[in-house]
Amino acid sequence: PVIRFLRDNINQLGGDIHSGNVRCRRCEKRQSGGFDPDYGIRICANELRNQGHLEDTMAHEMIHAYDHLRFKLDWRSSLRHAACAEIRASSLSGECRWAREFFTRGQWSVTRQHQECVRRRATLSVMARPGCKDDVQAARVVDEVWDSCFVDTRPFDEIYR
């Protein structure tokens, strides 16, 4: 249901998710997927554990596509835009739900687990960007946009879990 919901919302913004802009490939880097506004969505076949992981990854990348269309993000040069996009995608895709963290990543925290997961994953993603100097800068940029980006659940009414 979440993939259809996101596809419908992307379509409403004038976008189109189809087999020509979603590619499943073997990836060199250790990542589940990626989004590029010129290329589309990449799914890394060699990194996916199961169907649930595929659905969370697809939802994450589709949230990036939604944000690209809705907010006209500057993916290449704005670390703040990248941080906000990663916060939203990690929070809304389902990849930081408690069961995923507990059973697949060994994260045992019960309180504030969702926020800690989102912050950790967003910081790692920002660190991987060419314009980011180090983990300190990545964490600072994530902190700067956290309050406004974490609470923004568009196109959902609330955080999907």
Short mmCIF file of N, CA, C and O in Angstrom, two decimals, residues 28-144:
data_model
loop_
_atom_site.label_atom_id
_atom_site.label_comp_id
_atom_site.label_asym_id
_atom_site.label_seq_id
_atom_site.Cartn_x
_atom_site.Cartn_y
_atom_site.Cartn_z
N GLU A 28 28.18 -1.52 -6.34
CA GLU A 28 29.53 -1.64 -5.79
C GLU A 28 29.57 -1.19 -4.34
O GLU A 28 30.21 -1.80 -3.50
N LYS A 29 28.90 -0.06 -4.05
CA LYS A 29 28.87 0.47 -2.68
C LYS A 29 27.90 -0.33 -1.84
O LYS A 29 26.93 -0.90 -2.34
N ARG A 30 28.12 -0.31 -0.54
CA ARG A 30 27.23 -0.99 0.39
C ARG A 30 26.05 -0.06 0.70
O ARG A 30 26.08 0.72 1.64
N GLN A 31 25.04 -0.14 -0.16
CA GLN A 31 23.81 0.63 0.03
C GLN A 31 22.67 -0.15 -0.61
O GLN A 31 22.89 -0.98 -1.48
N SER A 32 21.47 0.13 -0.14
CA SER A 32 20.30 -0.60 -0.64
C SER A 32 19.72 0.02 -1.90
O SER A 32 19.08 -0.66 -2.69
N GLY A 33 19.93 1.32 -2.06
CA GLY A 33 19.36 1.99 -3.22
C GLY A 33 19.86 3.40 -3.32
O GLY A 33 20.72 3.83 -2.54
N GLY A 34 19.32 4.13 -4.28
CA GLY A 34 19.70 5.52 -4.46
C GLY A 34 18.71 6.24 -5.35
O GLY A 34 17.93 5.62 -6.06
N PHE A 35 18.76 7.57 -5.27
CA PHE A 35 17.91 8.40 -6.11
C PHE A 35 18.77 9.48 -6.75
O PHE A 35 19.60 10.10 -6.10
N ASP A 36 18.56 9.67 -8.03
CA ASP A 36 19.22 10.75 -8.77
C ASP A 36 18.14 11.39 -9.63
O ASP A 36 17.45 10.69 -10.37
N PRO A 37 17.97 12.72 -9.54
CA PRO A 37 16.90 13.36 -10.30
C PRO A 37 17.00 13.17 -11.81
O PRO A 37 15.99 13.20 -12.50
N ASP A 38 18.21 12.95 -12.32
CA ASP A 38 18.39 12.74 -13.75
C ASP A 38 18.27 11.27 -14.15
O ASP A 38 17.95 10.97 -15.30
N TYR A 39 18.52 10.39 -13.23
CA TYR A 39 18.58 8.95 -13.52
C TYR A 39 17.31 8.22 -13.06
O TYR A 39 16.79 7.37 -13.75
N GLY A 40 16.84 8.55 -11.87
CA GLY A 40 15.69 7.88 -11.29
C GLY A 40 16.08 7.12 -10.04
O GLY A 40 16.97 7.54 -9.30
N ILE A 41 15.43 6.01 -9.83
CA ILE A 41 15.64 5.20 -8.63
C ILE A 41 16.48 3.98 -8.98
O ILE A 41 16.24 3.31 -9.98
N ARG A 42 17.48 3.73 -8.14
CA ARG A 42 18.31 2.53 -8.28
C ARG A 42 18.06 1.65 -7.06
O ARG A 42 18.10 2.12 -5.93
N ILE A 43 17.80 0.38 -7.31
CA ILE A 43 17.64 -0.61 -6.25
C ILE A 43 18.84 -1.56 -6.36
O ILE A 43 19.15 -2.05 -7.44
N CYS A 44 19.52 -1.79 -5.27
CA CYS A 44 20.73 -2.62 -5.26
C CYS A 44 20.37 -4.06 -4.91
O CYS A 44 20.22 -4.41 -3.73
N ALA A 45 20.26 -4.88 -5.93
CA ALA A 45 19.81 -6.27 -5.77
C ALA A 45 20.70 -7.07 -4.83
O ALA A 45 20.21 -7.91 -4.07
N ASN A 46 21.99 -6.81 -4.84
CA ASN A 46 22.92 -7.60 -4.03
C ASN A 46 22.92 -7.19 -2.56
O ASN A 46 23.58 -7.84 -1.75
N GLU A 47 22.19 -6.15 -2.19
CA GLU A 47 22.16 -5.70 -0.79
C GLU A 47 20.82 -5.94 -0.10
O GLU A 47 20.69 -5.69 1.09
N LEU A 48 19.83 -6.41 -0.82
CA LEU A 48 18.50 -6.58 -0.23
C LEU A 48 18.35 -7.94 0.43
O LEU A 48 18.69 -8.96 -0.16
N ARG A 49 17.83 -7.93 1.66
CA ARG A 49 17.68 -9.16 2.44
C ARG A 49 16.38 -9.91 2.16
O ARG A 49 16.33 -11.12 2.21
N ASN A 50 15.30 -9.14 1.92
CA ASN A 50 13.99 -9.77 1.76
C ASN A 50 13.02 -8.75 1.16
O ASN A 50 13.40 -7.61 0.90
N GLN A 51 11.78 -9.16 0.98
CA GLN A 51 10.79 -8.27 0.36
C GLN A 51 10.53 -7.03 1.21
O GLN A 51 10.34 -5.94 0.68
N GLY A 52 10.51 -7.19 2.53
CA GLY A 52 10.29 -6.03 3.40
C GLY A 52 11.40 -4.99 3.23
O GLY A 52 11.13 -3.79 3.21
N HIS A 53 12.62 -5.46 3.12
CA HIS A 53 13.76 -4.56 2.91
C HIS A 53 13.62 -3.85 1.56
O HIS A 53 13.87 -2.64 1.44
N LEU A 54 13.21 -4.59 0.54
CA LEU A 54 12.97 -4.00 -0.78
C LEU A 54 11.90 -2.91 -0.70
O LEU A 54 12.06 -1.81 -1.23
N GLU A 55 10.79 -3.19 -0.02
CA GLU A 55 9.69 -2.22 0.08
C GLU A 55 10.13 -0.97 0.85
O GLU A 55 9.81 0.15 0.44
N ASP A 56 10.87 -1.14 1.94
CA ASP A 56 11.36 0.02 2.69
C ASP A 56 12.32 0.85 1.84
O ASP A 56 12.27 2.08 1.85
N THR A 57 13.19 0.17 1.09
CA THR A 57 14.15 0.87 0.23
C THR A 57 13.43 1.62 -0.88
O THR A 57 13.72 2.79 -1.16
N MET A 58 12.46 0.96 -1.51
CA MET A 58 11.70 1.61 -2.58
C MET A 58 10.94 2.82 -2.03
O MET A 58 10.93 3.89 -2.66
N ALA A 59 10.33 2.68 -0.85
CA ALA A 59 9.62 3.80 -0.24
C ALA A 59 10.59 4.95 0.06
O ALA A 59 10.28 6.12 -0.21
N HIS A 60 11.77 4.64 0.59
CA HIS A 60 12.78 5.66 0.89
C HIS A 60 13.12 6.46 -0.37
O HIS A 60 13.10 7.69 -0.37
N GLU A 61 13.41 5.75 -1.45
CA GLU A 61 13.79 6.43 -2.70
C GLU A 61 12.61 7.17 -3.32
O GLU A 61 12.79 8.24 -3.92
N MET A 62 11.41 6.65 -3.18
CA MET A 62 10.23 7.34 -3.69
C MET A 62 9.94 8.62 -2.91
O MET A 62 9.46 9.61 -3.47
N ILE A 63 10.25 8.63 -1.62
CA ILE A 63 10.10 9.86 -0.83
C ILE A 63 11.09 10.91 -1.34
O ILE A 63 10.77 12.09 -1.45
N HIS A 64 12.29 10.47 -1.72
CA HIS A 64 13.24 11.40 -2.35
C HIS A 64 12.67 11.96 -3.66
O HIS A 64 12.78 13.16 -3.93
N ALA A 65 12.06 11.10 -4.46
CA ALA A 65 11.46 11.56 -5.72
C ALA A 65 10.34 12.56 -5.43
O ALA A 65 10.23 13.61 -6.10
N TYR A 66 9.49 12.27 -4.45
CA TYR A 66 8.41 13.18 -4.05
C TYR A 66 9.00 14.53 -3.63
O TYR A 66 8.56 15.59 -4.08
N ASP A 67 10.02 14.48 -2.76
CA ASP A 67 10.62 15.72 -2.27
C ASP A 67 11.26 16.52 -3.41
O ASP A 67 11.17 17.75 -3.43
N HIS A 68 11.87 15.83 -4.34
CA HIS A 68 12.49 16.51 -5.48
C HIS A 68 11.44 17.29 -6.27
O HIS A 68 11.66 18.45 -6.65
N LEU A 69 10.30 16.67 -6.51
CA LEU A 69 9.23 17.32 -7.25
C LEU A 69 8.54 18.41 -6.44
O LEU A 69 8.22 19.48 -6.95
N ARG A 70 8.29 18.15 -5.18
CA ARG A 70 7.51 19.06 -4.33
C ARG A 70 8.32 20.28 -3.88
O ARG A 70 7.82 21.39 -3.82
N PHE A 71 9.59 20.05 -3.53
CA PHE A 71 10.37 21.11 -2.89
C PHE A 71 11.51 21.65 -3.75
O PHE A 71 12.23 22.54 -3.32
N LYS A 72 11.70 21.10 -4.95
CA LYS A 72 12.76 21.57 -5.86
C LYS A 72 14.12 21.60 -5.15
O LYS A 72 14.79 22.62 -5.06
N LEU A 73 14.53 20.47 -4.62
CA LEU A 73 15.77 20.37 -3.85
C LEU A 73 17.01 20.56 -4.71
O LEU A 73 17.05 20.16 -5.87
N ASP A 74 18.02 21.14 -4.09
CA ASP A 74 19.34 21.27 -4.71
C ASP A 74 20.19 20.11 -4.18
O ASP A 74 20.89 20.24 -3.18
N TRP A 75 20.13 18.97 -4.85
CA TRP A 75 20.78 17.74 -4.38
C TRP A 75 22.30 17.84 -4.44
O TRP A 75 22.99 17.23 -3.65
N ARG A 76 22.81 18.58 -5.39
CA ARG A 76 24.25 18.56 -5.64
C ARG A 76 25.06 19.46 -4.72
O ARG A 76 26.18 19.13 -4.36
N SER A 77 24.51 20.59 -4.33
CA SER A 77 25.34 21.53 -3.57
C SER A 77 24.82 21.91 -2.19
O SER A 77 25.55 22.54 -1.43
N SER A 78 23.62 21.55 -1.84
CA SER A 78 23.08 21.94 -0.53
C SER A 78 23.04 20.75 0.42
O SER A 78 22.19 19.85 0.30
N LEU A 79 23.94 20.75 1.39
CA LEU A 79 23.92 19.70 2.40
C LEU A 79 22.66 19.79 3.26
O LEU A 79 22.16 18.77 3.74
N ARG A 80 22.15 21.00 3.45
CA ARG A 80 20.91 21.16 4.22
C ARG A 80 19.73 20.48 3.52
O ARG A 80 18.92 19.81 4.15
N HIS A 81 19.63 20.65 2.20
CA HIS A 81 18.57 19.98 1.44
C HIS A 81 18.74 18.46 1.54
O HIS A 81 17.76 17.73 1.73
N ALA A 82 19.97 17.99 1.39
CA ALA A 82 20.23 16.55 1.47
C ALA A 82 19.88 16.02 2.85
O ALA A 82 19.26 14.95 2.98
N ALA A 83 20.24 16.75 3.89
CA ALA A 83 19.96 16.31 5.26
C ALA A 83 18.45 16.21 5.49
O ALA A 83 17.95 15.22 6.05
N CYS A 84 17.73 17.22 5.05
CA CYS A 84 16.27 17.21 5.23
C CYS A 84 15.65 16.04 4.47
O CYS A 84 14.78 15.33 5.00
N ALA A 85 16.10 15.83 3.25
CA ALA A 85 15.56 14.72 2.45
C ALA A 85 15.84 13.38 3.12
O ALA A 85 14.97 12.49 3.14
N GLU A 86 17.02 13.22 3.68
CA GLU A 86 17.37 11.95 4.34
C GLU A 86 16.59 11.77 5.64
O GLU A 86 16.18 10.65 5.96
N ILE A 87 16.40 12.83 6.38
CA ILE A 87 15.59 12.75 7.61
C ILE A 87 14.17 12.29 7.26
O ILE A 87 13.64 11.35 7.85
N ARG A 88 13.58 12.94 6.28
CA ARG A 88 12.21 12.59 5.89
C ARG A 88 12.12 11.17 5.36
O ARG A 88 11.23 10.41 5.73
N ALA A 89 13.05 10.78 4.48
CA ALA A 89 12.99 9.44 3.88
C ALA A 89 13.21 8.35 4.92
O ALA A 89 12.52 7.33 4.91
N SER A 90 14.15 8.56 5.83
CA SER A 90 14.39 7.55 6.87
C SER A 90 13.22 7.46 7.84
O SER A 90 12.87 6.37 8.30
N SER A 91 12.61 8.59 8.12
CA SER A 91 11.50 8.60 9.06
C SER A 91 10.22 8.03 8.47
O SER A 91 9.50 7.27 9.12
N LEU A 92 9.93 8.37 7.21
CA LEU A 92 8.64 8.04 6.62
C LEU A 92 8.60 6.70 5.88
O LEU A 92 7.52 6.17 5.63
N SER A 93 9.74 6.15 5.52
CA SER A 93 9.77 4.94 4.69
C SER A 93 9.45 3.66 5.45
O SER A 93 9.11 2.65 4.85
N GLY A 94 9.60 3.68 6.76
CA GLY A 94 9.41 2.46 7.54
C GLY A 94 10.71 1.80 7.92
O GLY A 94 10.74 0.88 8.73
N GLU A 95 11.83 2.27 7.37
CA GLU A 95 13.11 1.62 7.64
C GLU A 95 13.58 1.82 9.08
O GLU A 95 14.46 1.09 9.53
N CYS A 96 13.02 2.78 9.80
CA CYS A 96 13.41 3.00 11.20
C CYS A 96 12.36 2.50 12.18
O CYS A 96 12.39 2.86 13.36
N ARG A 97 11.44 1.69 11.71
CA ARG A 97 10.46 1.14 12.65
C ARG A 97 11.19 0.25 13.66
O ARG A 97 12.25 -0.29 13.39
N TRP A 98 10.61 0.10 14.83
CA TRP A 98 11.27 -0.59 15.94
C TRP A 98 11.68 -2.01 15.58
O TRP A 98 12.82 -2.42 15.83
N ALA A 99 10.81 -2.78 14.97
CA ALA A 99 11.13 -4.18 14.65
C ALA A 99 12.30 -4.28 13.69
O ALA A 99 13.16 -5.16 13.83
N ARG A 100 12.37 -3.40 12.72
CA ARG A 100 13.49 -3.42 11.75
C ARG A 100 14.81 -3.15 12.48
O ARG A 100 15.81 -3.82 12.27
N GLU A 101 14.80 -2.16 13.34
CA GLU A 101 16.01 -1.82 14.09
C GLU A 101 16.41 -2.95 15.04
O GLU A 101 17.58 -3.31 15.14
N PHE A 102 15.45 -3.50 15.72
CA PHE A 102 15.71 -4.53 16.74
C PHE A 102 16.22 -5.82 16.10
O PHE A 102 17.24 -6.36 16.50
N PHE A 103 15.50 -6.32 15.10
CA PHE A 103 15.82 -7.65 14.55
C PHE A 103 16.92 -7.65 13.50
O PHE A 103 17.60 -8.66 13.33
N THR A 104 17.11 -6.56 12.76
CA THR A 104 18.12 -6.60 11.70
C THR A 104 19.36 -5.78 12.00
O THR A 104 20.40 -6.04 11.42
N ARG A 105 19.25 -4.81 12.90
CA ARG A 105 20.42 -3.97 13.16
C ARG A 105 20.92 -4.07 14.59
O ARG A 105 21.89 -3.40 14.94
N GLY A 106 20.25 -4.85 15.42
CA GLY A 106 20.69 -5.04 16.80
C GLY A 106 20.62 -3.80 17.66
O GLY A 106 21.34 -3.67 18.64
N GLN A 107 19.75 -2.87 17.29
CA GLN A 107 19.57 -1.65 18.09
C GLN A 107 18.52 -1.95 19.15
O GLN A 107 17.37 -2.19 18.84
N TRP A 108 18.92 -1.93 20.41
CA TRP A 108 18.06 -2.39 21.50
C TRP A 108 17.29 -1.30 22.19
O TRP A 108 16.48 -1.55 23.06
N SER A 109 17.51 -0.06 21.85
CA SER A 109 16.87 1.06 22.53
C SER A 109 15.34 1.01 22.35
O SER A 109 14.84 0.71 21.28
N VAL A 110 14.63 1.30 23.41
CA VAL A 110 13.17 1.33 23.34
C VAL A 110 12.68 2.77 23.26
O VAL A 110 11.86 3.11 22.42
N THR A 111 13.22 3.64 24.10
CA THR A 111 12.79 5.04 24.08
C THR A 111 13.57 5.80 23.03
O THR A 111 14.78 5.61 22.86
N ARG A 112 12.88 6.63 22.29
CA ARG A 112 13.46 7.49 21.26
C ARG A 112 14.20 6.72 20.17
O ARG A 112 15.06 7.25 19.47
N GLN A 113 13.88 5.44 20.03
CA GLN A 113 14.55 4.60 19.03
C GLN A 113 14.36 5.16 17.62
O GLN A 113 15.30 5.22 16.85
N HIS A 114 13.14 5.56 17.30
CA HIS A 114 12.86 6.05 15.95
C HIS A 114 13.70 7.29 15.64
O HIS A 114 14.36 7.35 14.60
N GLN A 115 13.71 8.27 16.54
CA GLN A 115 14.48 9.48 16.32
C GLN A 115 15.98 9.18 16.20
O GLN A 115 16.66 9.74 15.35
N GLU A 116 16.49 8.29 17.05
CA GLU A 116 17.91 7.95 17.00
C GLU A 116 18.27 7.28 15.68
O GLU A 116 19.32 7.56 15.10
N CYS A 117 17.41 6.40 15.19
CA CYS A 117 17.65 5.73 13.92
C CYS A 117 17.65 6.74 12.78
O CYS A 117 18.56 6.75 11.93
N VAL A 118 16.66 7.61 12.74
CA VAL A 118 16.57 8.61 11.68
C VAL A 118 17.79 9.51 11.70
O VAL A 118 18.41 9.77 10.66
N ARG A 119 18.16 9.98 12.87
CA ARG A 119 19.32 10.88 12.99
C ARG A 119 20.60 10.16 12.54
O ARG A 119 21.42 10.71 11.80
N ARG A 120 20.78 8.91 12.96
CA ARG A 120 21.97 8.13 12.59
C ARG A 120 22.05 7.93 11.08
O ARG A 120 23.08 8.18 10.46
N ARG A 121 20.94 7.52 10.48
CA ARG A 121 20.93 7.23 9.04
C ARG A 121 21.08 8.51 8.21
O ARG A 121 21.77 8.52 7.19
N ALA A 122 20.46 9.60 8.64
CA ALA A 122 20.59 10.86 7.92
C ALA A 122 22.04 11.37 7.99
O ALA A 122 22.59 11.82 6.98
N THR A 123 22.66 11.26 9.14
CA THR A 123 24.04 11.70 9.30
C THR A 123 24.97 10.87 8.41
O THR A 123 25.85 11.42 7.74
N LEU A 124 24.78 9.56 8.37
CA LEU A 124 25.61 8.71 7.51
C LEU A 124 25.44 9.07 6.04
O LEU A 124 26.41 9.10 5.27
N SER A 125 24.21 9.35 5.63
CA SER A 125 23.96 9.71 4.23
C SER A 125 24.60 11.05 3.87
O SER A 125 25.19 11.20 2.80
N VAL A 126 24.50 12.03 4.77
CA VAL A 126 25.11 13.33 4.51
C VAL A 126 26.64 13.19 4.46
O VAL A 126 27.31 13.79 3.63
N MET A 127 27.20 12.37 5.35
CA MET A 127 28.66 12.15 5.35
C MET A 127 29.15 11.60 4.02
O MET A 127 30.28 11.87 3.61
N ALA A 128 28.32 10.84 3.32
CA ALA A 128 28.73 10.23 2.05
C ALA A 128 28.69 11.21 0.88
O ALA A 128 29.14 10.89 -0.21
N ARG A 129 28.17 12.40 1.09
CA ARG A 129 28.08 13.39 0.01
C ARG A 129 29.44 14.03 -0.23
O ARG A 129 30.19 14.30 0.71
N PRO A 130 29.74 14.31 -1.48
CA PRO A 130 31.05 14.88 -1.81
C PRO A 130 31.35 16.22 -1.11
O PRO A 130 32.48 16.49 -0.77
N GLY A 131 30.33 17.02 -0.86
CA GLY A 131 30.56 18.33 -0.24
C GLY A 131 30.70 18.31 1.27
O GLY A 131 30.93 19.36 1.89
N CYS A 132 30.60 17.14 1.88
CA CYS A 132 30.68 17.04 3.33
C CYS A 132 32.11 16.71 3.76
O CYS A 132 32.70 15.74 3.29
N LYS A 133 32.64 17.53 4.68
CA LYS A 133 34.03 17.36 5.12
C LYS A 133 34.22 16.16 6.03
O LYS A 133 35.18 15.42 5.90
N ASP A 134 33.31 16.00 7.00
CA ASP A 134 33.51 14.95 8.00
C ASP A 134 32.21 14.68 8.77
O ASP A 134 31.19 15.31 8.51
N ASP A 135 32.28 13.77 9.73
CA ASP A 135 31.11 13.40 10.51
C ASP A 135 30.60 14.55 11.38
O ASP A 135 29.41 14.66 11.64
N VAL A 136 31.49 15.42 11.81
CA VAL A 136 31.09 16.57 12.63
C VAL A 136 30.22 17.52 11.81
O VAL A 136 29.16 17.97 12.27
N GLN A 137 30.64 17.81 10.58
CA GLN A 137 29.84 18.68 9.72
C GLN A 137 28.51 18.02 9.40
O GLN A 137 27.47 18.67 9.42
N ALA A 138 28.50 16.72 9.11
CA ALA A 138 27.26 16.01 8.79
C ALA A 138 26.28 16.09 9.96
O ALA A 138 25.10 16.41 9.77
N ALA A 139 26.75 15.82 11.17
CA ALA A 139 25.89 15.87 12.35
C ALA A 139 25.36 17.29 12.57
O ALA A 139 24.18 17.47 12.92
N ARG A 140 26.21 18.30 12.35
CA ARG A 140 25.78 19.69 12.54
C ARG A 140 24.68 20.06 11.56
O ARG A 140 23.67 20.67 11.92
N VAL A 141 24.84 19.66 10.29
CA VAL A 141 23.83 19.99 9.27
C VAL A 141 22.51 19.28 9.59
O VAL A 141 21.44 19.88 9.47
N VAL A 142 22.58 18.03 9.99
CA VAL A 142 21.36 17.29 10.37
C VAL A 142 20.68 18.00 11.54
O VAL A 142 19.46 18.20 11.53
N ASP A 143 21.44 18.42 12.54
CA ASP A 143 20.88 19.14 13.69
C ASP A 143 20.21 20.45 13.28
O ASP A 143 19.17 20.81 13.80
N GLU A 144 20.82 21.16 12.32
CA GLU A 144 20.29 22.45 11.88
C GLU A 144 18.90 22.34 11.27
O GLU A 144 18.08 23.24 11.43
#
